[in-house]
Coordinates of C-alpha atoms in Angstrom, one line a residue:
M73 CA 98.9 137.5 136.4
E74 CA 98.4 140.6 138.0
L75 CA 99.5 144.0 135.8
K76 CA 101.9 145.2 138.5
Q77 CA 103.7 142.0 138.5
L78 CA 103.8 141.8 134.7
L79 CA 105.1 145.5 134.5
F80 CA 108.1 144.6 136.7
N81 CA 108.7 141.8 134.5
L82 CA 109.8 144.0 131.3
T83 CA 112.9 146.3 130.7
V84 CA 113.2 149.6 131.8
S85 CA 113.5 150.1 127.8
E86 CA 110.0 148.4 127.1
L87 CA 108.3 150.1 129.7
K88 CA 109.8 153.6 128.6
K89 CA 108.3 152.9 125.3
I90 CA 105.0 152.0 126.9
R91 CA 104.7 154.8 129.1
T92 CA 104.5 157.0 126.0
H93 CA 101.0 156.3 125.7
V94 CA 100.5 157.3 129.5
P95 CA 99.6 161.3 130.0
N96 CA 101.6 163.1 132.3
A97 CA 103.5 160.1 132.7
G98 CA 106.8 162.3 134.2
S99 CA 110.1 161.5 132.9
S100 CA 111.5 159.6 135.4
Q101 CA 113.8 156.5 134.8
R102 CA 113.1 154.2 137.7
K103 CA 111.4 151.2 137.2
D104 CA 109.2 151.1 140.2
Q105 CA 107.9 154.6 139.1
L106 CA 107.4 153.5 135.6
V107 CA 105.5 150.6 136.7
A108 CA 103.3 152.7 139.3
A109 CA 102.5 155.6 136.5
I110 CA 101.2 153.0 133.7
S111 CA 99.2 150.5 136.1
G112 CA 97.8 154.0 138.2
Y113 CA 96.7 155.1 134.8
L114 CA 95.0 151.7 133.7
L115 CA 93.6 150.7 137.1
S116 CA 92.2 154.2 137.4
D117 CA 88.8 155.9 136.0
A118 CA 91.2 157.2 133.2
L119 CA 91.0 153.6 131.5
A120 CA 87.0 154.5 130.9
P121 CA 87.6 157.5 128.0
L122 CA 91.0 155.4 127.0
V123 CA 88.7 152.5 126.0
A124 CA 86.0 154.7 124.5
G125 CA 88.6 156.2 122.1
M126 CA 89.9 152.9 120.5
P127 CA 88.9 152.3 117.1
E128 CA 85.8 149.7 116.7
L129 CA 87.9 146.5 115.9
E130 CA 90.4 147.2 118.5
R131 CA 87.7 147.3 121.2
Q132 CA 86.1 144.0 120.3
A133 CA 89.9 142.4 120.2
V134 CA 89.6 143.3 123.7
A135 CA 85.7 142.4 124.2
E136 CA 86.6 138.9 123.0
A137 CA 89.8 138.7 124.9
V138 CA 88.2 139.2 127.8
H139 CA 85.2 137.8 127.6
N140 CA 85.6 134.7 125.7
W141 CA 89.1 134.1 125.0
N142 CA 90.4 134.0 128.7
N143 CA 92.3 136.8 128.9
Q144 CA 94.1 136.0 125.6
F145 CA 93.8 137.2 121.8
D146 CA 93.1 134.5 119.3
L147 CA 94.3 135.8 116.1
I148 CA 93.0 132.9 114.0
G149 CA 89.5 132.9 115.8
F150 CA 89.3 136.8 115.6
K151 CA 90.3 136.8 111.6
A152 CA 87.8 134.2 111.1
K153 CA 84.8 136.3 112.9
Y154 CA 85.7 139.8 111.5
G155 CA 87.3 139.7 108.7
A156 CA 90.3 141.4 109.6
V157 CA 92.7 142.2 112.4
P158 CA 94.1 145.0 114.3
R159 CA 97.8 145.9 112.8
F160 CA 99.1 145.6 116.4
F161 CA 98.6 142.1 115.9
T162 CA 100.4 141.3 112.7
Y163 CA 103.2 144.1 113.2
D164 CA 106.3 142.7 113.1
P165 CA 109.2 145.3 113.7
Y166 CA 112.1 142.9 112.5
D167 CA 110.5 142.4 109.0
W168 CA 111.7 144.8 106.4
L169 CA 107.9 144.5 104.7
S170 CA 106.3 145.3 108.2
R171 CA 108.6 148.6 109.1
R172 CA 107.9 150.3 105.3
E173 CA 104.7 151.5 107.3
P174 CA 105.4 152.2 111.0
L175 CA 103.0 151.1 113.8
A176 CA 100.1 153.7 114.3
P177 CA 100.0 154.8 118.3
T178 CA 97.5 152.3 119.8
A179 CA 96.0 151.7 123.1
L180 CA 96.4 147.9 122.7
E181 CA 99.9 148.1 123.4
L182 CA 98.9 149.4 127.1
I183 CA 96.3 146.4 127.1
F184 CA 97.8 143.3 125.8
Y185 CA 101.2 142.2 126.8
N186 CA 102.4 139.3 124.3
R187 CA 98.9 139.1 123.3
D188 CA 97.5 138.4 127.1
I189 CA 95.7 140.7 129.3
P190 CA 96.9 141.2 132.9
A191 CA 93.8 139.5 135.0
D192 CA 92.9 142.6 137.2
L193 CA 93.0 144.8 134.2
A194 CA 90.9 142.5 132.4
E195 CA 88.2 142.5 135.1
R196 CA 87.6 146.3 134.8
L197 CA 87.9 146.1 130.5
A198 CA 85.5 143.3 131.1
A199 CA 83.2 145.8 133.2
L200 CA 83.7 148.4 130.4
I201 CA 83.0 147.1 127.3
P202 CA 79.9 144.6 126.8
P203 CA 80.3 141.1 125.4
P204 CA 80.8 140.7 121.7
V205 CA 77.7 138.9 119.5
A206 CA 78.1 135.2 119.4
F207 CA 78.8 134.0 116.3
S208 CA 75.9 132.1 114.8
V209 CA 76.3 129.6 111.6
T210 CA 75.3 130.1 108.3
T211 CA 72.7 127.6 107.2
C212 CA 70.7 126.8 104.1
D213 CA 68.0 124.4 103.1
D214 CA 67.6 122.3 100.1
D215 CA 66.1 125.0 97.9
A216 CA 69.1 127.6 98.6
L217 CA 71.9 125.2 97.9
P218 CA 74.0 126.1 95.3
T219 CA 73.9 123.8 91.9
A220 CA 77.8 124.8 91.2
I221 CA 80.5 126.5 92.8
G222 CA 83.2 128.4 90.9
D223 CA 84.9 131.8 90.5
S224 CA 82.6 132.5 87.5
P225 CA 80.0 131.2 85.7
D226 CA 82.0 129.5 82.5
K227 CA 84.5 128.0 85.3
D228 CA 81.7 126.7 87.8
E229 CA 82.1 123.1 89.2
P230 CA 79.3 121.3 89.1
L231 CA 77.8 120.5 93.0
E232 CA 77.1 116.7 93.5
R233 CA 74.7 116.0 96.5
V234 CA 74.3 112.9 98.2
D235 CA 71.9 112.0 100.7
T236 CA 73.5 109.5 103.0
E237 CA 71.1 108.1 105.2
F238 CA 69.4 106.0 102.2
M239 CA 72.4 105.1 100.6
V240 CA 74.3 103.1 104.0
R241 CA 71.3 101.4 105.0
A242 CA 71.9 99.3 101.6
D243 CA 76.0 99.8 101.7
L244 CA 75.7 98.0 105.4
S245 CA 74.1 94.8 104.6
A246 CA 75.8 94.7 101.2
V247 CA 79.1 94.9 102.3
L248 CA 78.7 92.6 105.5
R249 CA 77.3 89.8 102.9
L250 CA 80.2 90.1 100.9
V251 CA 82.6 89.6 103.9
A252 CA 80.4 86.4 104.5
Q253 CA 81.1 85.2 100.9
G254 CA 84.8 85.9 101.5
G255 CA 84.9 88.1 98.9
L256 CA 86.8 90.8 100.6
A257 CA 90.7 90.7 100.1
V258 CA 93.2 92.8 102.7
G259 CA 96.5 92.8 103.5
A260 CA 97.1 90.1 106.0
K261 CA 99.2 92.5 108.4
T262 CA 97.7 95.8 107.6
G263 CA 94.0 94.9 107.0
L264 CA 93.6 97.5 104.1
P265 CA 91.8 96.5 101.5
S266 CA 93.4 95.2 98.1
G267 CA 93.4 97.1 94.9
A268 CA 90.8 94.2 93.6
A269 CA 88.8 94.8 97.0
V270 CA 88.2 98.1 96.1
K271 CA 87.2 97.7 92.9
R272 CA 84.5 95.2 93.9
L273 CA 83.2 97.0 96.9
T274 CA 83.1 100.7 94.5
A275 CA 80.8 98.3 92.0
L276 CA 78.8 96.8 95.1
L277 CA 78.5 100.4 97.0
S278 CA 74.8 102.0 96.1
G279 CA 76.3 105.1 93.7
G280 CA 79.7 103.6 93.5
D281 CA 82.6 105.7 95.6
W282 CA 82.1 109.4 95.6
Y283 CA 83.7 110.0 92.7
A284 CA 83.6 108.1 89.8
E285 CA 86.4 106.2 87.4
S286 CA 85.0 108.3 84.6
E287 CA 85.9 111.4 86.5
E288 CA 89.2 110.4 88.0
M289 CA 91.6 113.1 86.5
A290 CA 95.2 112.0 85.8
S291 CA 97.1 114.2 88.5
P292 CA 100.5 112.7 89.3
R293 CA 101.9 111.5 92.6
W294 CA 103.6 114.8 93.3
A295 CA 100.5 116.9 91.7
G296 CA 97.8 115.4 94.3
G297 CA 97.4 111.5 93.2
P298 CA 94.3 109.4 92.8
I299 CA 91.2 111.1 94.1
R300 CA 89.8 107.6 94.7
P301 CA 89.1 105.5 97.0
I302 CA 87.6 106.8 99.6
R303 CA 83.9 105.0 101.0
A304 CA 85.8 101.6 99.5
F305 CA 88.7 102.0 102.1
A306 CA 86.8 103.1 104.9
W307 CA 84.1 100.1 105.0
P308 CA 86.9 97.5 105.5
V309 CA 88.8 99.6 108.2
L310 CA 85.2 100.2 109.9
L311 CA 83.8 96.6 110.3
Q312 CA 87.4 95.7 111.7
T313 CA 87.5 98.2 114.4
G314 CA 83.9 97.5 114.8
G315 CA 84.3 94.3 115.7
L316 CA 82.1 93.1 112.9
A317 CA 85.1 91.4 110.8
K318 CA 88.3 90.1 111.4
I319 CA 91.7 89.1 108.9
D320 CA 91.3 85.6 107.8
G321 CA 94.4 84.8 105.9
S322 CA 94.2 87.5 102.8
K323 CA 90.4 88.1 103.2
L324 CA 87.9 89.4 105.9
A325 CA 85.7 87.3 107.9
L326 CA 82.6 87.8 109.9
T327 CA 82.7 87.9 113.7
A328 CA 79.9 86.7 115.9
K329 CA 79.0 90.2 116.3
G330 CA 79.2 91.0 112.7
K331 CA 76.6 87.9 112.0
K332 CA 74.6 89.0 114.5
A333 CA 74.7 92.9 112.9
L334 CA 72.9 91.7 110.1
G335 CA 69.8 91.1 111.8
Q336 CA 70.5 94.2 114.0
P337 CA 68.4 97.7 113.4
L338 CA 70.5 99.6 111.1
E339 CA 70.9 102.7 113.8
E340 CA 72.2 100.3 116.6
V341 CA 75.1 99.1 114.2
I342 CA 76.2 102.6 112.9
A343 CA 76.1 104.0 116.2
S344 CA 78.4 101.2 117.4
L345 CA 81.0 101.6 114.5
H346 CA 80.8 105.6 115.1
E347 CA 81.4 105.3 118.6
R348 CA 84.2 102.3 117.8
W349 CA 85.9 104.5 115.2
L350 CA 86.0 107.4 117.4
A351 CA 87.8 105.9 120.2
K352 CA 89.8 103.4 118.2
G353 CA 89.6 104.1 114.3
S354 CA 92.9 103.1 112.5
P355 CA 94.7 104.2 110.6
D356 CA 95.1 107.7 111.1
E357 CA 93.1 109.9 109.1
L358 CA 96.4 111.7 108.7
R359 CA 97.6 109.5 106.6
R360 CA 95.2 109.5 104.2
I361 CA 96.7 112.8 103.2
D362 CA 99.4 111.4 101.0
L363 CA 101.1 115.0 100.1
I364 CA 102.0 115.4 103.9
K365 CA 105.3 113.7 104.3
G366 CA 107.1 112.8 107.3
Q367 CA 104.1 111.4 109.4
T368 CA 106.2 108.1 110.5
S369 CA 109.6 110.3 111.1
K370 CA 111.0 109.9 114.2
G371 CA 110.3 112.7 116.4
V372 CA 107.0 114.2 114.7
K373 CA 104.9 113.2 118.1
L374 CA 101.7 112.9 116.4
T375 CA 98.7 113.3 118.6
P376 CA 96.1 110.2 119.8
P377 CA 93.6 110.5 116.7
A378 CA 90.4 110.0 119.1
E379 CA 91.5 113.1 120.8
R380 CA 91.4 115.1 117.3
R381 CA 87.9 113.2 116.5
K382 CA 86.1 114.2 119.7
V383 CA 86.6 118.0 118.9
I384 CA 85.5 117.7 115.3
I385 CA 82.4 115.6 116.8
E386 CA 81.7 118.6 119.4
A387 CA 82.4 121.4 116.9
V388 CA 79.6 119.6 114.6
R389 CA 77.1 119.2 117.2
E390 CA 77.5 122.8 118.1
G391 CA 77.5 124.2 114.2
C392 CA 75.3 121.6 112.6
P393 CA 71.5 121.9 113.1
V394 CA 70.1 118.7 112.0
G395 CA 68.3 118.8 108.8
R396 CA 70.2 122.1 107.3
W397 CA 72.9 122.4 104.9
V398 CA 76.3 124.1 106.4
A399 CA 79.2 125.4 104.1
V400 CA 82.4 123.3 105.4
D401 CA 84.1 126.7 105.5
E402 CA 81.4 128.1 107.8
L403 CA 82.3 124.8 110.1
F404 CA 85.8 126.0 110.0
R405 CA 84.9 129.3 111.1
L406 CA 83.0 128.1 113.9
M407 CA 86.0 125.9 114.9
K408 CA 88.6 128.9 114.9
I409 CA 85.9 131.6 117.1
D410 CA 84.8 128.9 119.6
G411 CA 88.0 127.1 120.0
Y412 CA 87.4 123.7 118.5
R413 CA 91.1 123.4 117.8
F414 CA 93.6 120.5 118.4
E415 CA 96.9 119.6 118.1
I416 CA 98.4 117.3 115.1
A417 CA 101.8 116.8 115.6
G418 CA 104.1 117.9 118.8
N419 CA 107.1 118.7 116.7
P420 CA 105.2 119.9 113.0
W421 CA 108.9 120.6 111.9
K422 CA 108.9 117.2 110.9
L423 CA 106.1 117.3 108.5
Y424 CA 106.6 118.6 105.1
F425 CA 105.9 119.3 101.4
S426 CA 108.2 117.8 98.5
D427 CA 111.3 118.5 101.0
A428 CA 112.1 117.9 104.4
N429 CA 114.2 121.0 104.6
Y430 CA 112.5 123.7 102.4
G431 CA 108.7 122.4 102.7
S432 CA 108.5 121.9 106.6
L433 CA 105.2 122.8 108.0
G434 CA 107.1 124.3 111.2
Y435 CA 107.4 127.4 108.8
S436 CA 104.2 128.0 108.9
G437 CA 103.9 128.5 112.8
S438 CA 101.2 128.4 115.0
V439 CA 98.8 130.5 112.8
T440 CA 98.4 127.0 110.4
F441 CA 94.9 125.8 110.6
E442 CA 93.8 125.2 106.6
L443 CA 96.9 123.1 106.2
L444 CA 96.5 120.4 109.1
E445 CA 93.7 120.9 111.1
A446 CA 91.1 121.8 108.4
R447 CA 92.6 119.0 106.3
Y448 CA 92.3 116.5 109.2
T449 CA 88.8 117.6 109.5
L450 CA 87.8 117.0 105.8
V451 CA 88.9 113.4 106.2
Y452 CA 87.5 112.4 109.0
L453 CA 83.7 113.9 107.3
F454 CA 84.0 113.0 104.0
E455 CA 85.4 109.3 104.4
Y456 CA 83.9 108.6 107.8
L457 CA 81.1 110.4 109.4
A458 CA 79.6 110.4 105.9
T459 CA 80.5 106.9 104.5
L460 CA 78.5 105.8 107.7
G461 CA 75.7 107.8 106.7
L462 CA 75.6 110.3 109.6
I463 CA 76.3 113.4 107.2
D464 CA 74.5 114.2 104.0
V465 CA 77.4 116.2 101.8
A466 CA 77.9 118.0 98.6
Y467 CA 80.6 118.1 96.7
T468 CA 82.9 119.1 93.7
Q469 CA 86.2 117.9 92.2
P470 CA 88.9 118.2 94.6
H471 CA 91.1 119.9 92.1
Q472 CA 91.7 123.6 92.6
A473 CA 88.8 123.3 95.2
R474 CA 90.9 124.8 98.2
R475 CA 93.7 127.0 97.4
D476 CA 94.7 127.9 101.1
Y477 CA 98.1 126.1 100.6
G478 CA 99.1 127.8 97.7
G479 CA 101.8 130.2 99.8
H480 CA 103.8 126.8 101.0
W481 CA 107.0 126.4 99.4
G482 CA 107.0 123.3 97.7
T483 CA 103.0 123.5 96.4
D484 CA 103.5 125.4 93.4
E485 CA 102.5 122.1 91.3
F486 CA 100.0 120.6 93.4
D487 CA 96.5 119.9 91.9
F488 CA 95.2 119.8 95.4
L489 CA 96.2 119.0 98.7
S490 CA 93.9 116.0 99.3
R491 CA 91.3 114.2 97.8
Y492 CA 89.1 115.4 100.4
D493 CA 89.6 118.8 99.0
G494 CA 85.9 118.9 97.1
L495 CA 84.0 118.6 100.0
R496 CA 81.8 121.7 100.2
Y497 CA 78.6 121.3 102.4
L498 CA 77.7 118.7 105.1
R499 CA 73.8 118.7 106.4
L500 CA 73.8 116.3 109.7
N501 CA 70.8 114.2 109.4
A502 CA 68.1 112.2 111.3
L503 CA 70.9 108.9 111.8
G504 CA 73.7 111.7 112.7
A505 CA 71.7 112.9 115.2
Y506 CA 70.9 109.8 116.6
C507 CA 74.4 108.5 116.7
L508 CA 75.8 111.7 118.2
G509 CA 73.6 111.7 120.7
L510 CA 71.3 114.4 120.0
A511 CA 68.4 112.5 119.6
E512 CA 66.9 109.6 121.8
S513 CA 65.7 107.7 119.1
Y514 CA 66.0 107.0 115.3
T515 CA 62.8 107.1 112.7
P516 CA 63.9 105.6 109.4
Q517 CA 62.8 107.8 106.4
L518 CA 63.3 105.0 103.8
P519 CA 62.6 106.2 100.2
E520 CA 59.9 105.0 98.0
R521 CA 61.0 102.5 95.5
P522 CA 58.8 100.4 92.8
P523 CA 58.6 96.7 93.5
L524 CA 61.9 94.6 92.2
L525 CA 60.4 91.2 92.0
A526 CA 57.2 89.7 91.0
L527 CA 56.7 85.8 92.0
E528 CA 55.3 83.7 89.5
P529 CA 52.8 80.5 90.0
D530 CA 55.9 78.3 89.9
L531 CA 58.0 79.8 92.4
S532 CA 60.3 81.9 89.7
L533 CA 61.2 85.6 89.8
R534 CA 60.6 88.2 87.5
L535 CA 62.5 91.3 87.6
L536 CA 60.4 94.6 87.3
R537 CA 63.5 96.9 87.5
S538 CA 67.2 96.9 87.6
P539 CA 68.5 95.7 91.1
E540 CA 70.7 98.1 93.0
P541 CA 74.2 96.6 93.4
A542 CA 72.9 95.3 97.1
E543 CA 69.6 93.9 95.8
Q544 CA 71.8 92.6 93.2
L545 CA 74.0 90.9 95.8
Q546 CA 71.5 89.6 97.7
L547 CA 69.6 87.9 94.5
E548 CA 72.8 86.3 93.5
Q549 CA 73.2 84.3 97.2
I550 CA 69.8 82.8 96.7
A551 CA 68.7 82.6 92.9
R552 CA 70.3 81.6 89.8
A553 CA 69.7 83.8 86.7
D554 CA 67.5 82.2 83.5
G555 CA 67.9 85.2 81.5
P556 CA 68.0 89.3 81.6
E557 CA 64.7 89.2 84.0
R558 CA 64.1 85.8 84.8
W559 CA 65.4 84.1 88.2
S560 CA 65.1 80.7 89.7
L561 CA 65.2 80.7 93.8
D562 CA 68.3 78.4 94.0
A563 CA 67.3 75.6 97.1
A564 CA 71.2 74.5 97.6
A565 CA 72.0 78.3 98.1
I566 CA 69.2 79.0 100.6
L567 CA 69.7 75.5 102.3
A568 CA 73.2 76.3 103.2
Q569 CA 72.9 79.9 103.8
S570 CA 69.7 78.6 106.0
A571 CA 72.0 76.2 108.1
T572 CA 73.5 79.1 110.0
G573 CA 70.5 79.5 111.4
P574 CA 66.8 81.1 111.9
E575 CA 67.6 84.8 111.8
E576 CA 69.3 83.9 108.4
R577 CA 66.4 82.1 106.9
A578 CA 64.2 84.8 108.4
R579 CA 66.3 87.4 106.5
I580 CA 65.9 85.5 103.2
R581 CA 62.0 85.4 103.2
E582 CA 62.2 89.3 104.5
F583 CA 63.9 90.1 101.5
L584 CA 61.7 88.1 98.9
V585 CA 58.3 89.6 100.5
A586 CA 59.9 93.2 100.6
S587 CA 61.1 93.3 97.1
M588 CA 57.5 92.1 96.1
A589 CA 54.6 93.9 94.7
E590 CA 51.7 94.4 96.9
D591 CA 49.2 92.7 94.8
T592 CA 51.1 89.5 94.6
P593 CA 48.7 86.6 94.8
K594 CA 48.1 85.5 98.0
E595 CA 48.3 81.7 97.4
H596 CA 51.9 82.0 95.8
L597 CA 53.0 83.7 99.1
V598 CA 51.4 80.7 101.0
E599 CA 53.4 78.3 98.3
L600 CA 56.7 80.4 98.7
D601 CA 56.2 79.6 102.7
D602 CA 55.5 76.1 102.7
W603 CA 58.7 76.0 100.2
L604 CA 61.0 77.9 102.5
G605 CA 59.7 75.9 105.5
S606 CA 60.7 72.6 103.8
I607 CA 64.2 74.0 103.3
A608 CA 64.3 75.6 107.1
E609 CA 63.2 71.4 108.3
R610 CA 66.2 70.1 106.2
A611 CA 68.5 72.6 107.3
S612 CA 67.9 72.2 111.0
A613 CA 67.7 68.2 110.9
L614 CA 70.9 67.8 111.6
N615 CA 73.0 69.6 114.5
D616 CA 76.8 69.4 114.4
L617 CA 78.0 69.0 118.2
G618 CA 82.0 69.7 117.4
A619 CA 84.9 67.1 117.5
A620 CA 85.1 64.0 119.2
R621 CA 87.4 61.0 119.8
L622 CA 86.5 57.2 118.9
I623 CA 87.9 55.0 121.7
Q624 CA 88.0 51.3 121.0
C625 CA 88.1 49.1 124.1
R626 CA 89.3 45.7 124.7
D627 CA 86.0 43.7 124.6
V628 CA 82.2 44.3 124.7
A629 CA 82.1 44.0 129.0
L630 CA 84.5 46.8 129.3
A631 CA 82.9 49.1 126.8
A632 CA 79.5 48.2 128.6
M633 CA 81.2 48.9 131.9
L634 CA 82.6 52.4 130.9
S635 CA 79.6 53.6 129.5
K636 CA 77.4 53.1 132.8
D637 CA 80.0 53.5 135.5
P638 CA 79.4 57.2 137.2
A639 CA 83.0 57.9 136.6
T640 CA 83.2 57.7 133.2
A641 CA 79.4 57.4 132.1
A642 CA 78.7 61.4 131.8
H643 CA 81.7 61.9 129.7
C644 CA 81.0 59.2 126.6
S645 CA 78.2 57.1 124.7
R646 CA 78.0 53.8 123.1
A647 CA 79.1 53.9 119.1
G648 CA 79.2 50.3 118.8
D649 CA 79.7 47.0 120.5
R650 CA 83.4 47.6 121.7
L651 CA 83.5 51.6 120.7
L652 CA 83.0 54.6 123.0
C653 CA 82.7 58.3 121.5
V654 CA 84.2 60.9 123.8
P655 CA 83.7 64.3 122.9
E656 CA 86.8 66.4 122.5
K657 CA 86.0 68.7 125.7
K658 CA 85.4 66.2 127.8
L659 CA 88.4 64.1 126.9
A660 CA 90.3 65.5 130.1
A661 CA 87.2 64.2 132.4
F662 CA 87.5 61.0 130.7
R663 CA 90.7 60.3 131.3
K664 CA 90.2 61.3 134.9
G665 CA 87.7 58.9 135.5
L666 CA 89.6 56.0 133.5
A667 CA 92.4 56.7 135.9
G668 CA 90.1 56.1 139.1
L669 CA 89.0 53.1 137.7
G670 CA 92.6 51.7 137.3
F671 CA 92.9 52.8 133.3
V672 CA 94.5 54.8 131.3
L673 CA 94.4 56.1 127.8
P674 CA 97.6 56.3 125.5
E675 CA 98.1 59.1 124.1
L676 CA 97.3 59.4 120.3
K677 CA 100.3 58.8 117.9
P678 CA 100.7 61.7 115.1

């Protein structure tokens, strides 16, 4: 909107108040003359000395609006960048606390109208004020990452650091194999893991969940509740959303895509899982913040999670250089300053803490970032991106980690707002760079670990170190424990697994060979190959062609005729003197051929 048009929309009293900032504006009471006086002043050469005389903070407010924020003032973004806001934008004449200190005269009253700058005035201001310095996220390397965080040395919380790229390599294989065994129970309708499933997953995951059971502080539900599960909750829903697993009764079962994933490169599977979660992931991450109530209430109008996730990913792409640690609060500053914002609910009045009337989030108005956007972002980063191994994390206990909710009604007793409050730093790693489209290829950086197994002459296995949870699961699938350090290969178990296809047989051999010391005698490996080869021959000796019907003919002549006549011969085979075998999938064609020959096959009686 142009300046004159906007001024004509104001009342005479409003225009007279603005005129007090215009030198030699006269004392006319007519709207047209008031508009002419104000617009003539602002659209003249007098604008330059007006701008030059403004305090630096106010001039920066104008610069950000005309150069970066589409002629609008963003209070949240400005405060995040400069640490303070001109009082003009926070003064409330209806608030008695604000009125205790009157607002000093400021040129901003001539420039901003309901936090907007008219288009023609903004064009002139952009020519007078240089663009502000772009915000740059502060990063650090491993050496500069703190070891603890706190208000004072005696209250420091240790900072736990986890490199997730190595972790997910073991986790993905272990979770898929657990599902293949039918060992992951979920709700038949919700698909969410049961309590027993969470415990089993936690024990299986590399390093357990983010927080160990011993670290769980007994916070009552009204004060925050449990801080686990996080990773153990994420994996079952990630697999289902990614199409690798499906509900089968009360458990998860691998799909054909899930079985294929066992032999695919890690980066391809993880990239697919993240892409599917980004677009279709369920449940909504907001549901994981237990203390925000009213999420299912009528009229809350929650926005699609996919729209929110895309904004977060764009912020991570811009603000997180690969291989550098970024404080979560620095990422939040970037999101505020550069406009990586998203709406959570169309009607935040329906969301609340403790009490629907007094604790409504609507009271916080449009300036709330920490309560909704920040908390949602923490869930997405800590529960999904970190679980998938896209970002490394450094975190503390969530208790009192973020105290930005304390001014809201009903939060006095909260120990934390969400179990994800403890996330302090993140680092985009090589796997994350590939999955987020920042790198064309991915080169795995595998940690150096001592060999796990020694192969004895009798093909028994001797442990050289304690196995990781994923290694333990793989061992249990193909061998029997004969003692603390001795295992025997289980021919029956390997035979059953080998029956699923050559890929599984190859994975078993790859696991065994990769787990052995480099100096394993060559003759032992040859003997192992021969033994696995004999199992492979037996596993592939028979082939299940599917269900079939056994048809009994009246006599041998009829059976011979039907097995040779062109109308039926292609759909059956002899199974005895008077018996024909008809595959279930060919039964309809066999019946049609019979009809052409003048015969009919009665329906099978139940």
